[in-house]
Coordinates of C-alpha atoms in Angstrom, one line a residue:
X1 CA 44.6 33.0 -56.2
X2 CA 43.7 32.4 -52.6
X3 CA 40.0 32.0 -51.7
X4 CA 38.8 34.2 -49.0
X5 CA 37.4 32.5 -45.9
X6 CA 35.1 34.1 -43.3
X7 CA 34.4 33.6 -39.7
X8 CA 31.1 32.0 -40.7
X9 CA 33.0 29.2 -42.3
X10 CA 35.0 28.3 -39.2
X11 CA 34.3 25.2 -37.1
X12 CA 33.9 25.2 -33.4
X13 CA 37.3 25.3 -31.8
X14 CA 39.0 26.9 -34.8
X15 CA 41.2 29.9 -34.4
X16 CA 42.1 32.3 -37.2
X17 CA 43.5 35.8 -37.7
X18 CA 41.3 38.6 -39.0
X19 CA 42.3 39.7 -42.4
X20 CA 39.7 42.4 -43.0
X21 CA 36.1 43.0 -44.1
X22 CA 34.4 41.7 -47.2
X23 CA 31.7 44.4 -47.0
X24 CA 31.5 47.9 -45.6
X25 CA 28.0 47.3 -44.2
X26 CA 29.2 46.4 -40.7
X27 CA 32.9 47.4 -40.8
X28 CA 32.7 50.3 -38.4
X29 CA 30.7 48.2 -36.0
X30 CA 33.2 45.4 -36.1
X31 CA 36.1 47.8 -35.6
X32 CA 34.4 49.2 -32.5
X33 CA 33.9 45.7 -31.2
X34 CA 37.6 44.8 -31.5
X35 CA 37.6 43.0 -34.8
X36 CA 40.9 44.5 -36.0
X37 CA 43.1 43.1 -38.8
X38 CA 45.8 40.9 -37.3
X39 CA 43.8 40.0 -34.1
X40 CA 43.1 36.3 -33.4
X41 CA 39.5 35.1 -33.2
X42 CA 38.2 31.7 -32.0
X43 CA 34.8 30.2 -32.8
X44 CA 33.5 28.8 -29.5
X45 CA 30.1 27.3 -30.6
X46 CA 27.1 27.7 -32.8
X47 CA 23.5 28.0 -31.5
X48 CA 21.5 24.7 -31.9
X49 CA 20.0 25.9 -35.3
X50 CA 23.4 27.3 -36.4
X51 CA 22.8 31.0 -36.0
X52 CA 24.1 33.0 -34.1
X53 CA 27.6 31.9 -33.3
X54 CA 29.8 32.7 -30.3
X55 CA 33.4 33.9 -30.8
X56 CA 36.2 35.0 -28.5
X57 CA 38.2 38.0 -29.4
X58 CA 40.5 40.3 -27.4
X59 CA 39.7 38.6 -24.1
X60 CA 35.9 38.6 -24.3
X61 CA 33.1 36.6 -25.9
X62 CA 30.3 37.9 -28.1
X63 CA 27.7 36.5 -30.6
X64 CA 27.4 37.3 -34.2
X65 CA 24.7 36.5 -36.7
X66 CA 26.0 34.4 -39.7
X67 CA 25.4 37.2 -42.2
X68 CA 27.7 39.5 -40.1
X69 CA 30.3 36.8 -39.6
X70 CA 30.3 36.1 -43.3
X71 CA 31.6 39.7 -43.9
X72 CA 34.7 39.2 -41.7
X73 CA 37.6 37.7 -43.7
X74 CA 40.2 35.5 -42.0
X75 CA 43.6 34.1 -42.8
X76 CA 44.0 30.3 -42.8

């Protein structure tokens, strides 16, 4: 069975497709921010201490904390 990966596990420069959410805790917030299944997301960089991270999605950039990013599953 395929292991689920999340945005938190991406390396800077990686691009992936959003598969869904691993937790309902932030799902409505993510949907409102444009994290829709099937949309491409790119990890731009991590803060010097590793948290937060900066991603590009739907033509804009935003930051996510690692615990939030860990709940967004991606396709390899």
